[in-house]
Coordinates of C-alpha atoms and ligand atoms in Angstrom, one line a residue:
X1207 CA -33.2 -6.5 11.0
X1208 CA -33.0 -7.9 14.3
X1209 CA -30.1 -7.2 16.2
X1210 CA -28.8 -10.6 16.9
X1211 CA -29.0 -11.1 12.9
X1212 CA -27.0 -8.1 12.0
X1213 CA -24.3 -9.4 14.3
X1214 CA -24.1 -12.7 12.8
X1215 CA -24.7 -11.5 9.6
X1216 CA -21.8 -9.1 8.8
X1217 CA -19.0 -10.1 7.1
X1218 CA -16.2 -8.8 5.8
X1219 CA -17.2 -8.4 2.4
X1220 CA -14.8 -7.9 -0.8
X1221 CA -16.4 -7.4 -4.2
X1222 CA -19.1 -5.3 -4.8
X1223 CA -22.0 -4.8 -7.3
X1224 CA -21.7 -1.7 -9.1
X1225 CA -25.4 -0.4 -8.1
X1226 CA -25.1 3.0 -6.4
X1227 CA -26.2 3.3 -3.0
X1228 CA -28.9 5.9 -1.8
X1229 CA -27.5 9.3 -0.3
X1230 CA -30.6 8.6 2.2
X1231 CA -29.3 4.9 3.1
X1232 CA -25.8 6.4 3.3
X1233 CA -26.6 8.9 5.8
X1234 CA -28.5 6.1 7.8
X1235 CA -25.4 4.4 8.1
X1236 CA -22.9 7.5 8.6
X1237 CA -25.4 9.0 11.7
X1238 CA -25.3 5.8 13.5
X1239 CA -21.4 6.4 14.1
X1240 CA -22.3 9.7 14.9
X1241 CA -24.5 8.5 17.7
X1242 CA -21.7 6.4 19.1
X1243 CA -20.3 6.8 22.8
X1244 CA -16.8 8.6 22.8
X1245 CA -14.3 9.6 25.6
X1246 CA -16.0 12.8 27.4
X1247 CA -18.3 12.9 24.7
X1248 CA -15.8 14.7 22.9
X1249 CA -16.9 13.2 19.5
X1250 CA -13.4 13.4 17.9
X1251 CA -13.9 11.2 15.0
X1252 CA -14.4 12.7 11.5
X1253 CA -16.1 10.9 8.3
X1254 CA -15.2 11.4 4.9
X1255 CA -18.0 9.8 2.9
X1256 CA -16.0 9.3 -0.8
X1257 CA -18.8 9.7 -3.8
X1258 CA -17.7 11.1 -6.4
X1259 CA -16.8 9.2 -9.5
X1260 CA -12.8 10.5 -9.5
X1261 CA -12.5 10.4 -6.0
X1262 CA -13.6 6.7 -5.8
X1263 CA -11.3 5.7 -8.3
X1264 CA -8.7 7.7 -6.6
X1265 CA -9.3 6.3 -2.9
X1266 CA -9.8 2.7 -4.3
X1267 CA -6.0 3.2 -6.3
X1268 CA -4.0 4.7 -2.7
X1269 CA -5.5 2.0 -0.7
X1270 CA -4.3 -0.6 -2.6
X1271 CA -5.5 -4.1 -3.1
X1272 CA -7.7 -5.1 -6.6
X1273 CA -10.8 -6.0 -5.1
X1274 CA -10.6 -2.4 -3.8
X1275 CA -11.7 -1.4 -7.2
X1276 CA -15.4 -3.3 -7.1
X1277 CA -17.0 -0.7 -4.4
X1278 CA -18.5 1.8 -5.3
X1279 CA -17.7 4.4 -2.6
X1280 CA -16.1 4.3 0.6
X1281 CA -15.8 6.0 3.9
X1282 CA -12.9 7.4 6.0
X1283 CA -12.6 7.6 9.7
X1284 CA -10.3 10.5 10.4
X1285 CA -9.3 11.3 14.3
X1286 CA -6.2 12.6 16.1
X1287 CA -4.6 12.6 19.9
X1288 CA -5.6 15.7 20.5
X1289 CA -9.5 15.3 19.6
X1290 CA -10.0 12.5 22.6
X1291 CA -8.7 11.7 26.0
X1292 CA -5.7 9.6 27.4
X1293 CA -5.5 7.8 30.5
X1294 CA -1.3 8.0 31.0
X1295 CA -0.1 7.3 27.9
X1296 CA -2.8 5.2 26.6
X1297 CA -4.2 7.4 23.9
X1298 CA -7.9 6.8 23.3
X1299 CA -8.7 8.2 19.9
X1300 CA -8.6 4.8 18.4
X1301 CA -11.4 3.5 20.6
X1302 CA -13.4 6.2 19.8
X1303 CA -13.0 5.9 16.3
X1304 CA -13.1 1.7 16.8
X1305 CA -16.4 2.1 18.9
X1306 CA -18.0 4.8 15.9
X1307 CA -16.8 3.1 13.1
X1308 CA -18.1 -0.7 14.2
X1309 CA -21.8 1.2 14.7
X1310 CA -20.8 2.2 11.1
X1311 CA -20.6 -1.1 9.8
X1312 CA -23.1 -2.7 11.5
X1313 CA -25.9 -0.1 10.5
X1314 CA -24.4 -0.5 6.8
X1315 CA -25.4 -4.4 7.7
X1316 CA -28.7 -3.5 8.3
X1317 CA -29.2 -2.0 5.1
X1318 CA -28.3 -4.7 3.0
X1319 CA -24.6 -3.0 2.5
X1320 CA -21.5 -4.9 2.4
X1321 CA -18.1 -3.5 4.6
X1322 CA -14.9 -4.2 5.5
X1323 CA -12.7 -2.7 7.7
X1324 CA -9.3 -1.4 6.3
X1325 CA -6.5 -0.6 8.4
X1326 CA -3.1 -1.6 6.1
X1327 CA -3.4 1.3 3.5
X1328 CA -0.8 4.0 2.6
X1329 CA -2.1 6.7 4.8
X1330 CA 0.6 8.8 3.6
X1331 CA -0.6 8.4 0.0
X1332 CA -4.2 8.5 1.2
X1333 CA -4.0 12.0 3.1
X1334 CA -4.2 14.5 0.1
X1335 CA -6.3 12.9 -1.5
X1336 CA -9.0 13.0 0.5
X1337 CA -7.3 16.8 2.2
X1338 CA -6.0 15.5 5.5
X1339 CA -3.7 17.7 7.2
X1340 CA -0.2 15.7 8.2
X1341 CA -1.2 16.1 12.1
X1342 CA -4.3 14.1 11.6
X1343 CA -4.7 10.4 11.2
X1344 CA -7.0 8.5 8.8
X1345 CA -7.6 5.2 11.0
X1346 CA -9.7 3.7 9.1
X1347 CA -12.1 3.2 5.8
X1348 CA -14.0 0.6 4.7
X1349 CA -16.1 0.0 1.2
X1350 CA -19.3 0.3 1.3
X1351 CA -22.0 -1.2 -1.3
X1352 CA -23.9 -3.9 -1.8
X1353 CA -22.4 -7.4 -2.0
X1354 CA -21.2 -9.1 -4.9
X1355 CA -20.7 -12.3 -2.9
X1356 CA -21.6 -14.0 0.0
X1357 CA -18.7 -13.7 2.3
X1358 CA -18.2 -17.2 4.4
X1359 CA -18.2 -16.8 8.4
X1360 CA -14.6 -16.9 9.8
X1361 CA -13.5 -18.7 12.4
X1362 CA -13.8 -17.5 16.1
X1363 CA -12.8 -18.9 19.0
X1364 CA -14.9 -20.3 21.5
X1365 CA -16.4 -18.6 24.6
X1366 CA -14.5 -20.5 27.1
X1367 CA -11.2 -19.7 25.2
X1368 CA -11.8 -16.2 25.8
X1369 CA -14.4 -15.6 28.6
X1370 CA -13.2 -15.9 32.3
X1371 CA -15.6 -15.8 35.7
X1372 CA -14.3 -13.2 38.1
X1373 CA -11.2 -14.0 37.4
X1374 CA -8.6 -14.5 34.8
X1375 CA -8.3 -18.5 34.0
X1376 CA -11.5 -19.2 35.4
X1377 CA -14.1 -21.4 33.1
X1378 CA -16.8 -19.3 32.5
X1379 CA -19.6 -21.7 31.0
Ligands
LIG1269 C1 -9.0 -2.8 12.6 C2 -9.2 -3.7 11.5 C3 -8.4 -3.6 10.4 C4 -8.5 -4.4 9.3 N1 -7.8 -4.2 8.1 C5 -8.0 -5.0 7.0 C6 -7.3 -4.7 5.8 O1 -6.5 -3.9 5.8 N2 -7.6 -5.5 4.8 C7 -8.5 -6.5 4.8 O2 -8.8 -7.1 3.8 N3 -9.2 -6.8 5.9 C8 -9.0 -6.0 7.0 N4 -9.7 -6.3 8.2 C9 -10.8 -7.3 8.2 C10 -10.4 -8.5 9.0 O3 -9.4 -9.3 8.3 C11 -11.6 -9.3 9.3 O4 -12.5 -8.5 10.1 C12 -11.4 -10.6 10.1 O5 -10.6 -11.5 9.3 C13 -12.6 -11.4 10.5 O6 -13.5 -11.6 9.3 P1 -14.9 -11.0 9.3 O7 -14.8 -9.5 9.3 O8 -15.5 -11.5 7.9 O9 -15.7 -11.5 10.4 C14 -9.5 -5.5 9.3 C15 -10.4 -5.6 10.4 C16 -10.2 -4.7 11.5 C17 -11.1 -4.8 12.7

Protein backbone atom coordinates (compact mmCIF):
# COMPACT_ATOMS: atom_id res chain seq x y z
CA UNK A 1 0.00 0.00 0.00
CA UNK A 2 1.16 3.43 -0.50
CA UNK A 3 2.18 5.18 2.36
CA UNK A 4 -0.10 8.09 2.39
CA UNK A 5 -3.03 5.35 2.13
CA UNK A 6 -1.98 3.43 5.09
CA UNK A 7 -1.99 6.61 7.12
CA UNK A 8 -5.40 7.53 6.18
CA UNK A 9 -6.49 4.26 6.17
CA UNK A 10 -6.05 2.93 9.72
CA UNK A 11 -8.60 3.09 12.03
CA UNK A 12 -9.22 2.05 15.21
CA UNK A 13 -10.99 -0.99 14.53
CA UNK A 14 -13.39 -3.08 17.07
CA UNK A 15 -14.82 -6.31 15.90
CA UNK A 16 -13.09 -8.78 14.10
CA UNK A 17 -13.71 -11.73 11.72
CA UNK A 18 -12.75 -14.90 13.22
CA UNK A 19 -10.27 -15.91 10.18
CA UNK A 20 -6.78 -16.58 11.63
CA UNK A 21 -4.03 -14.58 10.54
CA UNK A 22 -0.68 -15.96 8.90
CA UNK A 23 2.27 -16.55 11.35
CA UNK A 24 4.20 -15.07 8.13
CA UNK A 25 1.85 -11.80 8.02
CA UNK A 26 2.28 -11.63 11.79
CA UNK A 27 5.89 -11.47 11.83
CA UNK A 28 5.69 -8.77 9.06
CA UNK A 29 3.93 -6.70 11.23
CA UNK A 30 5.82 -7.54 14.67
CA UNK A 31 9.53 -6.86 12.77
CA UNK A 32 8.42 -3.49 11.64
CA UNK A 33 8.28 -2.40 15.46
CA UNK A 34 11.39 -4.04 15.85
CA UNK A 35 12.94 -1.81 13.18
CA UNK A 36 11.65 1.31 15.05
CA UNK A 37 14.06 4.23 16.35
CA UNK A 38 14.53 4.00 20.21
CA UNK A 39 16.43 6.14 22.81
CA UNK A 40 20.30 5.11 22.34
CA UNK A 41 19.19 2.43 20.30
CA UNK A 42 18.60 0.61 23.40
CA UNK A 43 15.60 -1.28 21.96
CA UNK A 44 13.77 -1.68 25.34
CA UNK A 45 10.45 -2.60 24.19
CA UNK A 46 9.35 -6.29 24.42
CA UNK A 47 6.34 -8.05 22.29
CA UNK A 48 4.22 -10.67 23.39
CA UNK A 49 2.43 -11.93 20.33
CA UNK A 50 -0.86 -13.86 22.19
CA UNK A 51 -1.92 -17.07 19.79
CA UNK A 52 -2.82 -19.59 21.39
CA UNK A 53 -6.52 -20.49 21.69
CA UNK A 54 -6.58 -20.20 25.90
CA UNK A 55 -4.34 -17.48 26.04
CA UNK A 56 -6.64 -15.39 23.64
CA UNK A 57 -9.56 -16.03 25.48
CA UNK A 58 -7.61 -15.31 28.58
CA UNK A 59 -6.05 -11.80 27.40
CA UNK A 60 -9.39 -10.82 25.65
CA UNK A 61 -11.29 -11.57 29.46
CA UNK A 62 -8.28 -9.26 31.72
CA UNK A 63 -8.54 -6.51 29.32
CA UNK A 64 -11.94 -6.11 29.56
CA UNK A 65 -14.47 -4.63 27.17
CA UNK A 66 -16.96 -7.22 24.91
CA UNK A 67 -15.83 -6.36 21.60
CA UNK A 68 -12.44 -7.62 23.05
CA UNK A 69 -13.73 -10.98 22.53
CA UNK A 70 -14.13 -10.75 18.41
CA UNK A 71 -10.05 -10.73 17.71
CA UNK A 72 -8.50 -13.32 17.31
CA UNK A 73 -5.10 -12.62 18.86
CA UNK A 74 -3.45 -9.75 20.21
CA UNK A 75 -0.14 -8.24 20.94
CA UNK A 76 1.55 -6.75 24.06
CA UNK A 77 4.03 -4.06 24.29
CA UNK A 78 6.00 -4.70 27.42
CA UNK A 79 8.91 -1.94 28.54
CA UNK A 80 10.22 -0.60 31.80
CA UNK A 81 12.35 2.68 33.19
CA UNK A 82 15.20 0.93 33.32
CA UNK A 83 15.29 -0.48 29.54
CA UNK A 84 15.46 3.28 27.96
CA UNK A 85 16.79 6.68 28.79
CA UNK A 86 15.45 9.82 30.73
CA UNK A 87 16.23 13.27 30.21
CA UNK A 88 15.67 14.68 34.13
CA UNK A 89 12.80 13.12 35.11
CA UNK A 90 11.18 12.68 31.88
CA UNK A 91 11.31 8.91 31.47
CA UNK A 92 11.30 7.88 27.88
CA UNK A 93 10.30 4.26 27.78
CA UNK A 94 6.89 5.21 26.63
CA UNK A 95 8.07 6.94 23.47
CA UNK A 96 9.96 4.16 22.68
CA UNK A 97 7.31 1.84 23.08
CA UNK A 98 4.72 4.73 21.45
CA UNK A 99 7.17 5.19 18.41
CA UNK A 100 7.57 0.86 17.98
CA UNK A 101 4.11 0.11 18.62
CA UNK A 102 2.53 2.91 15.98
CA UNK A 103 5.14 1.10 13.18
CA UNK A 104 3.20 -1.91 14.69
CA UNK A 105 -0.02 -0.86 13.69
CA UNK A 106 0.56 0.80 10.69
CA UNK A 107 2.45 -2.29 9.08
CA UNK A 108 -0.71 -4.46 10.53
CA UNK A 109 -2.60 -1.71 8.11
CA UNK A 110 -0.75 -2.64 5.33
CA UNK A 111 -1.71 -6.12 5.54
CA UNK A 112 -5.23 -5.82 5.46
CA UNK A 113 -5.23 -6.17 9.53
CA UNK A 114 -7.47 -4.27 11.76
CA UNK A 115 -5.78 -2.62 15.33
CA UNK A 116 -6.55 -0.66 18.06
CA UNK A 117 -4.54 0.63 20.57
CA UNK A 118 -5.38 -0.27 24.20
CA UNK A 119 -4.09 1.61 27.09
CA UNK A 120 -7.13 1.36 29.93
CA UNK A 121 -6.72 -2.42 30.81
CA UNK A 122 -6.09 -3.99 34.26
CA UNK A 123 -2.41 -4.40 33.93
CA UNK A 124 -2.35 -5.86 37.24
CA UNK A 125 -4.74 -8.64 36.14
CA UNK A 126 -2.97 -8.75 32.75
CA UNK A 127 0.65 -9.37 34.14
CA UNK A 128 0.47 -13.23 35.00
CA UNK A 129 -1.20 -13.99 32.45
CA UNK A 130 0.96 -13.28 29.91
CA UNK A 131 4.35 -13.86 32.83
CA UNK A 132 5.21 -10.25 33.41
CA UNK A 133 7.37 -9.73 36.35
CA UNK A 134 5.73 -6.77 38.81
CA UNK A 135 8.83 -4.38 37.85
CA UNK A 136 7.87 -4.33 34.24
CA UNK A 137 5.07 -2.52 32.59
CA UNK A 138 2.77 -3.77 29.92
CA UNK A 139 2.03 -0.30 28.05
CA UNK A 140 0.21 -1.39 25.63
CA UNK A 141 -1.76 -4.14 23.32
CA UNK A 142 -3.89 -3.86 20.68
CA UNK A 143 -6.13 -6.74 18.64
CA UNK A 144 -5.03 -7.75 15.72
CA UNK A 145 -7.18 -9.46 12.82
CA UNK A 146 -8.93 -8.69 10.10
CA UNK A 147 -11.92 -6.31 10.24
CA UNK A 148 -15.27 -7.11 10.86
CA UNK A 149 -16.39 -3.57 10.09
CA UNK A 150 -15.43 -0.62 8.49
CA UNK A 151 -14.42 1.69 11.22
CA UNK A 152 -15.61 5.51 10.31
CA UNK A 153 -12.71 8.29 10.36
CA UNK A 154 -12.72 10.31 13.62
CA UNK A 155 -12.55 13.66 13.88
CA UNK A 156 -9.20 15.67 13.89
CA UNK A 157 -8.50 18.97 14.22
CA UNK A 158 -7.30 21.10 11.68
CA UNK A 159 -3.63 22.01 10.78
CA UNK A 160 -3.82 25.54 11.70
CA UNK A 161 -5.36 24.46 15.14
CA UNK A 162 -2.32 22.68 15.85
CA UNK A 163 0.65 23.73 13.55
CA UNK A 164 2.57 26.95 14.37
CA UNK A 165 5.46 28.76 12.02
CA UNK A 166 8.55 29.41 14.09
CA UNK A 167 6.76 30.15 16.74
CA UNK A 168 4.03 29.20 19.12
CA UNK A 169 0.62 31.14 17.90
CA UNK A 170 1.88 31.76 14.65
CA UNK A 171 -0.63 30.67 11.52
CA UNK A 172 1.16 28.18 9.81
CA UNK A 173 -0.84 27.79 6.38
C1 LIG B 1 -2.25 5.43 23.79
C2 LIG B 1 -3.63 5.08 23.33
C3 LIG B 1 -4.48 4.40 24.17
C4 LIG B 1 -5.75 4.02 23.74
N1 LIG B 1 -6.54 3.27 24.57
C5 LIG B 1 -7.74 2.83 24.12
C6 LIG B 1 -8.54 1.98 24.94
O1 LIG B 1 -8.16 1.61 26.04
N2 LIG B 1 -9.74 1.55 24.44
C7 LIG B 1 -10.18 1.91 23.18
O2 LIG B 1 -11.25 1.47 22.79
N3 LIG B 1 -9.44 2.74 22.40
C8 LIG B 1 -8.24 3.20 22.83
N4 LIG B 1 -7.45 4.00 22.01
C9 LIG B 1 -7.94 4.37 20.69
C10 LIG B 1 -8.34 5.84 20.58
O3 LIG B 1 -9.58 6.03 21.21
C11 LIG B 1 -8.40 6.22 19.08
O4 LIG B 1 -7.12 6.10 18.54
C12 LIG B 1 -8.90 7.65 18.86
O5 LIG B 1 -10.24 7.79 19.27
C13 LIG B 1 -8.83 8.03 17.38
O6 LIG B 1 -9.54 7.09 16.59
P1 LIG B 1 -8.81 6.30 15.42
O7 LIG B 1 -7.74 5.44 16.05
O8 LIG B 1 -9.89 5.46 14.77
O9 LIG B 1 -8.22 7.30 14.48
C14 LIG B 1 -6.20 4.40 22.44
C15 LIG B 1 -5.33 5.10 21.60
C16 LIG B 1 -4.06 5.43 22.02
C17 LIG B 1 -3.13 6.14 21.07
Amino acid sequence: MEFNDVIQKRHSVRKFKPDPVPMDVVKRVVNAARLAPSWANMQGVRYIIVASKEQVEKVANSIGPKWAKTAPMFVAAISDEKWSGKRGDLAYFMLDVGIAFEHLVLAATNEGLGTCWLGAFNEEKLKPVLDIQKKNRIVAMTPLGYPAEEPKASPRKELSEIAFLDRYGTAFE
